[in-house]
């Protein structure tokens, strides 16, 4: 049997995976398989950089397919207006989706002692549950369930019944701890989650970071930083700028409204200092074109890694919906939140937890 395998859908997932592996005793490192799913993001040359760190036994790419890739599933996604008929369609959708996904799964998960999956709401969750393969789920983003409990939001109305059909009967599938073959789900802070689940276990990510040695941090930087000299130059130049404000972008709304959002955010904070931008990895707005006058950090580098550079300090770090916590390089962290977003889109779009019933 092989030891461990991680299924990652974003750069942040890979970053957390590095944290988890580097918190293991040295003799247990180098035995895990890292799977990079192309479902949500283009990992460009990350595979080669990860391999160069020699922390993983194998790095595998996964051409994971969304349900709309399979036209035969479309009929099961239609709302019939009947709870019973909808659940019946969902049962068939769950079964067929797992079978259709199977040819694209690049590894034999049964060969592994431990399986960790970020975003088990994605096809891999359906596949593992329908094939009766036990796994550990891992929270997608930092405290992401605090504002968007996707399991309960996606299954509003008769949640108890649906959860029973997923967790006990495995007839349908619900993510984030409600799948029958999900052993548990690692979350950063249980106290921040409004709707508890018995499978949640708390694994604070800051503690994982605090356990890193300088050598461990250099291993992570080697995997994520595409151009270290350029990044070091950016940091050196930023240190000369006096008061600095770092704006974190989010993949919000349509591109035109998103551009307006960050134009407004910059206007709010530009009087306080020199603006720097850190684009979100999944943000498709070209900030180097639309905001060329502002220095920008590489989108593929998780913002938490800026903690690894001693002496780098920002007066403020500002995010819209991004959770900003434990940022040692920030004197002050500002999360503008849903009240700010209400001005740009229908509140129903970003106030998901308020709609759970």
mmCIF file of C-alpha atoms in Angstrom:
data_model
loop_
_atom_site.group_PDB
_atom_site.id
_atom_site.type_symbol
_atom_site.label_atom_id
_atom_site.label_comp_id
_atom_site.label_asym_id
_atom_site.label_seq_id
_atom_site.Cartn_x
_atom_site.Cartn_y
_atom_site.Cartn_z
ATOM 1 C CA UNK A 1 0.000 0.000 0.000
ATOM 2 C CA UNK A 2 1.096 3.542 -0.756
ATOM 3 C CA UNK A 3 0.965 6.087 2.066
ATOM 4 C CA UNK A 4 -0.909 9.290 1.211
ATOM 5 C CA UNK A 5 -2.491 11.108 -1.695
ATOM 6 C CA UNK A 6 -3.809 14.669 -1.928
ATOM 7 C CA UNK A 7 -6.240 15.933 -4.583
ATOM 8 C CA UNK A 8 -5.751 19.688 -5.093
ATOM 9 C CA UNK A 9 -7.791 22.113 -7.185
ATOM 10 C CA UNK A 10 -6.015 25.419 -6.463
ATOM 11 C CA UNK A 11 -2.582 26.810 -5.620
ATOM 12 C CA UNK A 12 -3.788 27.372 -2.071
ATOM 13 C CA UNK A 13 -4.637 23.671 -1.747
ATOM 14 C CA UNK A 14 -1.102 22.786 -2.779
ATOM 15 C CA UNK A 15 0.263 25.299 -0.275
ATOM 16 C CA UNK A 16 -1.739 23.720 2.569
ATOM 17 C CA UNK A 17 -0.586 20.290 1.410
ATOM 18 C CA UNK A 18 3.021 21.453 1.740
ATOM 19 C CA UNK A 19 2.229 22.661 5.250
ATOM 20 C CA UNK A 20 0.753 19.286 6.165
ATOM 21 C CA UNK A 21 3.647 17.290 4.719
ATOM 22 C CA UNK A 22 6.324 19.517 6.248
ATOM 23 C CA UNK A 23 4.708 19.061 9.663
ATOM 24 C CA UNK A 24 5.402 15.329 9.461
ATOM 25 C CA UNK A 25 8.590 13.767 10.851
ATOM 26 C CA UNK A 26 11.393 13.881 8.288
ATOM 27 C CA UNK A 27 11.371 10.089 7.898
ATOM 28 C CA UNK A 28 7.735 10.197 6.719
ATOM 29 C CA UNK A 29 8.240 12.854 4.070
ATOM 30 C CA UNK A 30 8.594 12.069 0.392
ATOM 31 C CA UNK A 31 6.022 9.279 0.456
ATOM 32 C CA UNK A 32 2.906 11.106 -0.747
ATOM 33 C CA UNK A 33 1.315 11.543 -4.163
ATOM 34 C CA UNK A 34 0.139 15.011 -5.173
ATOM 35 C CA UNK A 35 -2.704 15.225 -7.688
ATOM 36 C CA UNK A 36 -3.231 18.515 -9.554
ATOM 37 C CA UNK A 37 -6.737 18.832 -10.970
ATOM 38 C CA UNK A 38 -7.170 21.139 -13.953
ATOM 39 C CA UNK A 39 -10.878 21.605 -13.189
ATOM 40 C CA UNK A 40 -10.639 25.100 -11.711
ATOM 41 C CA UNK A 41 -7.234 26.498 -12.625
ATOM 42 C CA UNK A 42 -4.251 26.223 -14.942
ATOM 43 C CA UNK A 43 -1.313 25.092 -12.813
ATOM 44 C CA UNK A 44 1.118 26.047 -15.635
ATOM 45 C CA UNK A 45 4.599 24.708 -14.658
ATOM 46 C CA UNK A 46 3.799 23.968 -11.018
ATOM 47 C CA UNK A 47 4.186 20.206 -11.506
ATOM 48 C CA UNK A 48 7.851 20.590 -12.488
ATOM 49 C CA UNK A 49 8.583 22.987 -9.631
ATOM 50 C CA UNK A 50 6.925 20.693 -7.083
ATOM 51 C CA UNK A 51 8.922 17.755 -8.410
ATOM 52 C CA UNK A 52 12.117 19.777 -8.001
ATOM 53 C CA UNK A 53 11.497 20.046 -4.233
ATOM 54 C CA UNK A 54 11.502 16.239 -3.933
ATOM 55 C CA UNK A 55 8.919 16.407 -1.139
ATOM 56 C CA UNK A 56 6.487 14.119 -2.978
ATOM 57 C CA UNK A 57 6.951 10.642 -4.348
ATOM 58 C CA UNK A 58 4.826 11.463 -7.384
ATOM 59 C CA UNK A 59 2.991 14.439 -8.927
ATOM 60 C CA UNK A 60 0.034 13.529 -11.146
ATOM 61 C CA UNK A 61 -2.152 15.714 -13.351
ATOM 62 C CA UNK A 62 -5.909 15.069 -13.331
ATOM 63 C CA UNK A 63 -8.147 16.087 -16.246
ATOM 64 C CA UNK A 64 -11.212 16.249 -14.006
ATOM 65 C CA UNK A 65 -14.481 16.847 -15.867
ATOM 66 C CA UNK A 66 -17.445 18.943 -14.787
ATOM 67 C CA UNK A 67 -20.905 17.449 -15.108
ATOM 68 C CA UNK A 68 -21.786 19.669 -18.081
ATOM 69 C CA UNK A 69 -19.002 17.946 -20.034
ATOM 70 C CA UNK A 70 -21.346 14.956 -20.257
ATOM 71 C CA UNK A 71 -24.519 15.937 -22.184
ATOM 72 C CA UNK A 72 -26.306 12.770 -21.069
ATOM 73 C CA UNK A 73 -26.482 14.179 -17.536
ATOM 74 C CA UNK A 74 -28.427 17.303 -18.530
ATOM 75 C CA UNK A 75 -31.864 15.690 -18.143
ATOM 76 C CA UNK A 76 -31.142 14.835 -14.515
ATOM 77 C CA UNK A 77 -30.326 18.446 -13.622
ATOM 78 C CA UNK A 78 -33.741 19.842 -14.560
ATOM 79 C CA UNK A 79 -36.085 21.008 -11.827
ATOM 80 C CA UNK A 80 -39.279 18.973 -12.126
ATOM 81 C CA UNK A 81 -41.106 20.957 -9.456
ATOM 82 C CA UNK A 82 -41.470 17.820 -7.369
ATOM 83 C CA UNK A 83 -39.218 16.961 -4.421
ATOM 84 C CA UNK A 84 -39.620 13.231 -5.008
ATOM 85 C CA UNK A 85 -38.900 13.428 -8.743
ATOM 86 C CA UNK A 86 -35.952 15.747 -8.176
ATOM 87 C CA UNK A 87 -34.447 13.358 -5.642
ATOM 88 C CA UNK A 88 -34.993 10.427 -7.994
ATOM 89 C CA UNK A 89 -33.198 12.291 -10.776
ATOM 90 C CA UNK A 90 -30.440 13.178 -8.373
ATOM 91 C CA UNK A 91 -29.924 9.535 -7.439
ATOM 92 C CA UNK A 92 -29.420 8.654 -11.089
ATOM 93 C CA UNK A 93 -27.256 11.727 -11.667
ATOM 94 C CA UNK A 94 -24.977 10.708 -8.785
ATOM 95 C CA UNK A 95 -24.549 7.157 -10.060
ATOM 96 C CA UNK A 96 -24.015 8.030 -13.694
ATOM 97 C CA UNK A 97 -21.710 10.963 -13.006
ATOM 98 C CA UNK A 98 -19.317 8.790 -11.010
ATOM 99 C CA UNK A 99 -19.196 6.215 -13.817
ATOM 100 C CA UNK A 100 -18.611 8.831 -16.494
ATOM 101 C CA UNK A 101 -15.804 10.425 -14.457
ATOM 102 C CA UNK A 102 -14.019 7.116 -13.850
ATOM 103 C CA UNK A 103 -12.007 6.984 -17.131
ATOM 104 C CA UNK A 104 -10.410 10.348 -16.310
ATOM 105 C CA UNK A 105 -9.257 9.404 -12.794
ATOM 106 C CA UNK A 106 -5.453 9.056 -13.134
ATOM 107 C CA UNK A 107 -4.677 6.879 -10.102
ATOM 108 C CA UNK A 108 -6.004 3.859 -8.256
ATOM 109 C CA UNK A 109 -7.173 5.377 -4.995
ATOM 110 C CA UNK A 110 -7.543 1.949 -3.430
ATOM 111 C CA UNK A 111 -3.768 1.703 -3.337
ATOM 112 C CA UNK A 112 -3.493 4.465 -0.714
ATOM 113 C CA UNK A 113 -3.787 4.270 3.054
ATOM 114 C CA UNK A 114 -4.909 7.896 3.375
ATOM 115 C CA UNK A 115 -6.703 10.106 0.863
ATOM 116 C CA UNK A 116 -7.118 13.871 1.317
ATOM 117 C CA UNK A 117 -9.472 15.827 -0.937
ATOM 118 C CA UNK A 118 -9.925 19.597 -1.116
ATOM 119 C CA UNK A 119 -13.287 20.547 -2.645
ATOM 120 C CA UNK A 120 -14.963 17.160 -2.529
ATOM 121 C CA UNK A 121 -17.923 19.024 -4.023
ATOM 122 C CA UNK A 122 -16.065 18.556 -7.296
ATOM 123 C CA UNK A 123 -16.396 15.338 -9.354
ATOM 124 C CA UNK A 124 -13.824 13.482 -7.274
ATOM 125 C CA UNK A 125 -16.265 13.489 -4.335
ATOM 126 C CA UNK A 126 -18.940 11.756 -6.392
ATOM 127 C CA UNK A 127 -16.394 9.245 -7.664
ATOM 128 C CA UNK A 128 -14.999 8.287 -4.266
ATOM 129 C CA UNK A 129 -18.386 7.905 -2.605
ATOM 130 C CA UNK A 130 -19.956 5.892 -5.386
ATOM 131 C CA UNK A 131 -16.915 3.613 -5.390
ATOM 132 C CA UNK A 132 -17.029 3.244 -1.592
ATOM 133 C CA UNK A 133 -13.540 4.709 -1.085
ATOM 134 C CA UNK A 134 -12.970 6.397 2.279
ATOM 135 C CA UNK A 135 -11.226 9.773 2.361
ATOM 136 C CA UNK A 136 -10.554 12.873 4.455
ATOM 137 C CA UNK A 137 -12.044 16.155 3.225
ATOM 138 C CA UNK A 138 -10.107 19.398 3.732
ATOM 139 C CA UNK A 139 -11.590 22.904 3.905
ATOM 140 C CA UNK A 140 -11.263 24.635 0.547
ATOM 141 C CA UNK A 141 -10.127 28.082 1.720
ATOM 142 C CA UNK A 142 -9.299 29.741 5.014
ATOM 143 C CA UNK A 143 -12.546 29.742 7.052
ATOM 144 C CA UNK A 144 -14.546 29.441 3.839
ATOM 145 C CA UNK A 145 -17.504 27.813 5.620
ATOM 146 C CA UNK A 146 -17.821 30.860 7.844
ATOM 147 C CA UNK A 147 -19.516 32.812 5.049
ATOM 148 C CA UNK A 148 -20.527 30.119 2.576
ATOM 149 C CA UNK A 149 -21.607 26.731 3.899
ATOM 150 C CA UNK A 150 -21.924 25.223 0.427
ATOM 151 C CA UNK A 151 -23.332 21.889 1.614
ATOM 152 C CA UNK A 152 -26.311 23.497 3.315
ATOM 153 C CA UNK A 153 -26.736 26.285 0.745
ATOM 154 C CA UNK A 154 -26.760 23.864 -2.199
ATOM 155 C CA UNK A 155 -29.258 21.644 -0.402
ATOM 156 C CA UNK A 156 -31.693 24.200 0.984
ATOM 157 C CA UNK A 157 -35.059 22.743 1.847
ATOM 158 C CA UNK A 158 -35.382 19.341 3.518
ATOM 159 C CA UNK A 159 -31.666 19.325 4.317
ATOM 160 C CA UNK A 160 -32.105 16.635 6.961
ATOM 161 C CA UNK A 161 -33.638 14.250 4.450
ATOM 162 C CA UNK A 162 -30.980 14.953 1.845
ATOM 163 C CA UNK A 163 -28.162 14.591 4.383
ATOM 164 C CA UNK A 164 -29.617 11.208 5.446
ATOM 165 C CA UNK A 165 -29.739 10.062 1.826
ATOM 166 C CA UNK A 166 -26.086 11.061 1.395
ATOM 167 C CA UNK A 167 -24.440 10.197 4.703
ATOM 168 C CA UNK A 168 -26.387 7.059 5.571
ATOM 169 C CA UNK A 169 -27.666 5.627 2.284
ATOM 170 C CA UNK A 170 -25.137 6.996 -0.246
ATOM 171 C CA UNK A 171 -27.975 7.494 -2.734
ATOM 172 C CA UNK A 172 -27.014 11.095 -3.439
ATOM 173 C CA UNK A 173 -23.857 13.021 -2.575
ATOM 174 C CA UNK A 174 -23.395 16.097 -0.369
ATOM 175 C CA UNK A 175 -19.955 17.617 0.117
ATOM 176 C CA UNK A 176 -18.109 18.960 3.162
ATOM 177 C CA UNK A 177 -18.533 16.125 5.630
ATOM 178 C CA UNK A 178 -21.893 14.726 4.576
ATOM 179 C CA UNK A 179 -20.681 12.017 2.200
ATOM 180 C CA UNK A 180 -20.976 8.452 3.508
ATOM 181 C CA UNK A 181 -17.337 7.679 2.758
ATOM 182 C CA UNK A 182 -15.985 10.980 4.045
ATOM 183 C CA UNK A 183 -14.219 10.052 7.285
ATOM 184 C CA UNK A 184 -13.845 13.618 8.543
ATOM 185 C CA UNK A 185 -13.285 17.161 7.352
ATOM 186 C CA UNK A 186 -10.390 19.337 8.448
ATOM 187 C CA UNK A 187 -11.358 22.969 9.088
ATOM 188 C CA UNK A 188 -9.294 25.871 10.321
ATOM 189 C CA UNK A 189 -11.623 27.156 13.063
ATOM 190 C CA UNK A 190 -14.770 25.297 14.113
ATOM 191 C CA UNK A 191 -15.956 28.235 16.245
ATOM 192 C CA UNK A 192 -16.283 30.366 13.076
ATOM 193 C CA UNK A 193 -18.763 27.939 11.474
ATOM 194 C CA UNK A 194 -22.429 28.653 12.065
ATOM 195 C CA UNK A 195 -23.711 25.198 11.174
ATOM 196 C CA UNK A 196 -21.686 22.432 12.835
ATOM 197 C CA UNK A 197 -21.127 18.981 11.374
ATOM 198 C CA UNK A 198 -20.067 16.030 13.515
ATOM 199 C CA UNK A 199 -17.259 15.204 11.084
ATOM 200 C CA UNK A 200 -15.472 18.542 11.388
ATOM 201 C CA UNK A 201 -12.075 18.389 13.066
ATOM 202 C CA UNK A 202 -10.062 21.517 13.771
ATOM 203 C CA UNK A 203 -6.597 21.787 12.241
ATOM 204 C CA UNK A 204 -5.493 25.442 12.595
ATOM 205 C CA UNK A 205 -3.381 26.380 9.597
ATOM 206 C CA UNK A 206 -1.435 29.020 11.495
ATOM 207 C CA UNK A 207 -0.058 26.338 13.814
ATOM 208 C CA UNK A 208 1.164 24.404 10.784
ATOM 209 C CA UNK A 209 2.995 27.530 9.616
ATOM 210 C CA UNK A 210 4.515 28.191 13.043
ATOM 211 C CA UNK A 211 6.081 24.712 13.018
ATOM 212 C CA UNK A 212 8.017 25.370 9.809
ATOM 213 C CA UNK A 213 11.768 25.765 9.856
ATOM 214 C CA UNK A 214 13.498 28.254 7.569
ATOM 215 C CA UNK A 215 14.533 25.335 5.378
ATOM 216 C CA UNK A 216 10.887 24.229 5.148
ATOM 217 C CA UNK A 217 9.864 27.719 4.045
ATOM 218 C CA UNK A 218 12.537 27.708 1.353
ATOM 219 C CA UNK A 219 11.148 24.409 0.042
ATOM 220 C CA UNK A 220 7.696 25.978 -0.287
ATOM 221 C CA UNK A 221 9.068 29.083 -1.985
ATOM 222 C CA UNK A 222 10.965 26.906 -4.451
ATOM 223 C CA UNK A 223 7.691 25.287 -5.501
ATOM 224 C CA UNK A 224 5.599 28.431 -5.834
ATOM 225 C CA UNK A 225 7.840 31.306 -6.857
ATOM 226 C CA UNK A 226 8.418 31.311 -10.603
ATOM 227 C CA UNK A 227 10.980 34.105 -10.532
ATOM 228 C CA UNK A 228 12.643 34.522 -7.138
ATOM 229 C CA UNK A 229 15.028 37.350 -8.173
ATOM 230 C CA UNK A 230 12.076 39.352 -9.491
ATOM 231 C CA UNK A 231 10.046 38.776 -6.316
ATOM 232 C CA UNK A 232 13.001 39.754 -4.134
ATOM 233 C CA UNK A 233 13.447 42.902 -6.214
ATOM 234 C CA UNK A 234 9.750 43.742 -5.791
ATOM 235 C CA UNK A 235 10.039 43.315 -2.039
ATOM 236 C CA UNK A 236 13.199 45.439 -1.887
ATOM 237 C CA UNK A 237 11.517 48.189 -3.890
ATOM 238 C CA UNK A 238 8.396 47.998 -1.749
ATOM 239 C CA UNK A 239 10.474 48.541 1.376
ATOM 240 C CA UNK A 240 11.485 51.926 -0.016
ATOM 241 C CA UNK A 241 7.896 53.036 -0.548
ATOM 242 C CA UNK A 242 7.077 54.130 2.995
ATOM 243 C CA UNK A 243 3.453 53.416 3.921
ATOM 244 C CA UNK A 244 2.191 50.637 1.684
ATOM 245 C CA UNK A 245 -1.324 49.264 1.083
ATOM 246 C CA UNK A 246 -1.720 45.770 -0.346
ATOM 247 C CA UNK A 247 -4.998 45.154 -2.195
ATOM 248 C CA UNK A 248 -6.045 41.503 -2.520
ATOM 249 C CA UNK A 249 -8.334 40.854 -5.459
ATOM 250 C CA UNK A 250 -11.210 38.356 -5.630
ATOM 251 C CA UNK A 251 -12.872 36.710 -8.658
ATOM 252 C CA UNK A 252 -16.062 38.698 -8.103
ATOM 253 C CA UNK A 253 -18.999 39.534 -10.393
ATOM 254 C CA UNK A 254 -18.479 40.085 -14.108
ATOM 255 C CA UNK A 255 -15.144 41.417 -15.338
ATOM 256 C CA UNK A 256 -16.416 44.941 -15.948
ATOM 257 C CA UNK A 257 -17.968 45.220 -12.492
ATOM 258 C CA UNK A 258 -14.894 43.610 -10.957
ATOM 259 C CA UNK A 259 -12.747 46.275 -12.564
ATOM 260 C CA UNK A 260 -15.008 48.946 -11.066
ATOM 261 C CA UNK A 261 -14.833 47.302 -7.622
ATOM 262 C CA UNK A 262 -11.066 47.440 -7.471
ATOM 263 C CA UNK A 263 -10.908 50.910 -8.955
ATOM 264 C CA UNK A 264 -13.133 51.978 -6.069
ATOM 265 C CA UNK A 265 -11.100 50.061 -3.480
ATOM 266 C CA UNK A 266 -7.904 51.699 -4.705
ATOM 267 C CA UNK A 267 -9.512 55.160 -4.545
ATOM 268 C CA UNK A 268 -10.535 54.438 -0.943
ATOM 269 C CA UNK A 269 -7.021 53.568 0.211
ATOM 270 C CA UNK A 270 -4.647 55.357 -2.162
ATOM 271 C CA UNK A 271 -4.540 58.487 0.036
ATOM 272 C CA UNK A 272 -3.070 56.347 2.839
ATOM 273 C CA UNK A 273 -0.014 55.044 1.001
ATOM 274 C CA UNK A 274 1.509 53.379 -2.056
ATOM 275 C CA UNK A 275 -0.810 50.767 -3.558
ATOM 276 C CA UNK A 276 0.369 47.228 -4.322
ATOM 277 C CA UNK A 277 -1.877 44.577 -5.864
ATOM 278 C CA UNK A 278 -1.926 40.821 -5.258
ATOM 279 C CA UNK A 279 -4.282 39.230 -7.840
ATOM 280 C CA UNK A 280 -6.227 36.122 -6.883
ATOM 281 C CA UNK A 281 -5.025 32.994 -8.781
ATOM 282 C CA UNK A 282 -8.517 32.460 -10.263
ATOM 283 C CA UNK A 283 -9.091 36.107 -11.106
ATOM 284 C CA UNK A 284 -9.227 36.441 -14.897
ATOM 285 C CA UNK A 285 -9.172 40.234 -14.963
ATOM 286 C CA UNK A 286 -5.850 41.397 -16.418
ATOM 287 C CA UNK A 287 -4.615 43.734 -13.700
ATOM 288 C CA UNK A 288 -1.307 44.300 -15.502
ATOM 289 C CA UNK A 289 -3.295 45.944 -18.297
ATOM 290 C CA UNK A 290 -6.040 47.739 -16.358
ATOM 291 C CA UNK A 291 -3.924 48.696 -13.325
ATOM 292 C CA UNK A 292 -0.475 48.864 -14.885
ATOM 293 C CA UNK A 293 0.571 51.838 -12.753
ATOM 294 C CA UNK A 294 0.531 49.776 -9.555
ATOM 295 C CA UNK A 295 3.203 47.222 -8.560
ATOM 296 C CA UNK A 296 1.827 43.684 -8.533
ATOM 297 C CA UNK A 297 2.814 40.371 -6.991
ATOM 298 C CA UNK A 298 2.578 37.074 -8.859
ATOM 299 C CA UNK A 299 -0.993 35.742 -8.683
ATOM 300 C CA UNK A 300 0.201 32.147 -8.289
ATOM 301 C CA UNK A 301 1.988 32.829 -5.000
ATOM 302 C CA UNK A 302 -0.416 32.443 -2.037
ATOM 303 C CA UNK A 303 -0.455 35.687 -0.074
ATOM 304 C CA UNK A 304 0.461 33.804 3.103
ATOM 305 C CA UNK A 305 3.936 33.221 1.674
ATOM 306 C CA UNK A 306 4.732 36.898 2.006
ATOM 307 C CA UNK A 307 5.046 36.040 5.702
ATOM 308 C CA UNK A 308 8.218 34.170 4.766
ATOM 309 C CA UNK A 309 10.095 37.384 3.908
ATOM 310 C CA UNK A 310 11.449 39.112 7.044
ATOM 311 C CA UNK A 311 11.178 42.867 6.965
ATOM 312 C CA UNK A 312 8.286 43.011 4.491
ATOM 313 C CA UNK A 313 5.569 45.156 6.055
ATOM 314 C CA UNK A 314 2.375 46.729 4.773
ATOM 315 C CA UNK A 315 0.464 49.414 6.634
ATOM 316 C CA UNK A 316 -2.755 47.708 5.565
ATOM 317 C CA UNK A 317 -3.816 44.598 3.702
ATOM 318 C CA UNK A 318 -7.284 44.982 2.205
ATOM 319 C CA UNK A 319 -9.525 42.236 0.866
ATOM 320 C CA UNK A 320 -13.150 42.253 -0.212
ATOM 321 C CA UNK A 321 -14.328 38.740 0.674
ATOM 322 C CA UNK A 322 -10.928 37.099 1.195
ATOM 323 C CA UNK A 323 -10.316 36.082 4.806
ATOM 324 C CA UNK A 324 -7.359 38.114 6.049
ATOM 325 C CA UNK A 325 -5.917 36.703 9.248
ATOM 326 C CA UNK A 326 -2.534 35.961 10.784
ATOM 327 C CA UNK A 327 -0.669 38.068 8.231
ATOM 328 C CA UNK A 328 2.573 38.960 9.953
ATOM 329 C CA UNK A 329 3.475 41.401 7.181
ATOM 330 C CA UNK A 330 0.347 43.502 7.853
ATOM 331 C CA UNK A 331 0.041 46.154 10.555
ATOM 332 C CA UNK A 332 -3.719 46.147 9.940
ATOM 333 C CA UNK A 333 -6.007 43.779 8.034
ATOM 334 C CA UNK A 334 -9.271 45.005 6.505
ATOM 335 C CA UNK A 335 -11.989 42.737 5.117
ATOM 336 C CA UNK A 336 -14.619 44.906 3.433
ATOM 337 C CA UNK A 337 -17.183 42.091 3.511
ATOM 338 C CA UNK A 338 -20.737 41.617 2.230
ATOM 339 C CA UNK A 339 -21.945 45.110 3.161
ATOM 340 C CA UNK A 340 -19.413 46.537 0.709
ATOM 341 C CA UNK A 341 -20.385 44.014 -1.968
ATOM 342 C CA UNK A 342 -24.085 44.892 -1.664
ATOM 343 C CA UNK A 343 -23.353 48.000 -3.734
ATOM 344 C CA UNK A 344 -22.166 45.975 -6.718
ATOM 345 C CA UNK A 345 -24.412 42.939 -7.001
ATOM 346 C CA UNK A 346 -27.605 41.396 -5.670
ATOM 347 C CA UNK A 347 -26.904 40.536 -2.002
ATOM 348 C CA UNK A 348 -28.369 37.082 -2.604
ATOM 349 C CA UNK A 349 -25.282 36.249 -4.653
ATOM 350 C CA UNK A 350 -22.778 36.688 -1.809
ATOM 351 C CA UNK A 351 -24.925 36.290 1.324
ATOM 352 C CA UNK A 352 -25.366 32.548 0.945
ATOM 353 C CA UNK A 353 -25.493 31.595 4.620
ATOM 354 C CA UNK A 354 -28.354 34.021 5.227
ATOM 355 C CA UNK A 355 -30.438 31.998 2.765
ATOM 356 C CA UNK A 356 -29.991 28.613 4.421
ATOM 357 C CA UNK A 357 -33.166 27.054 5.751
#
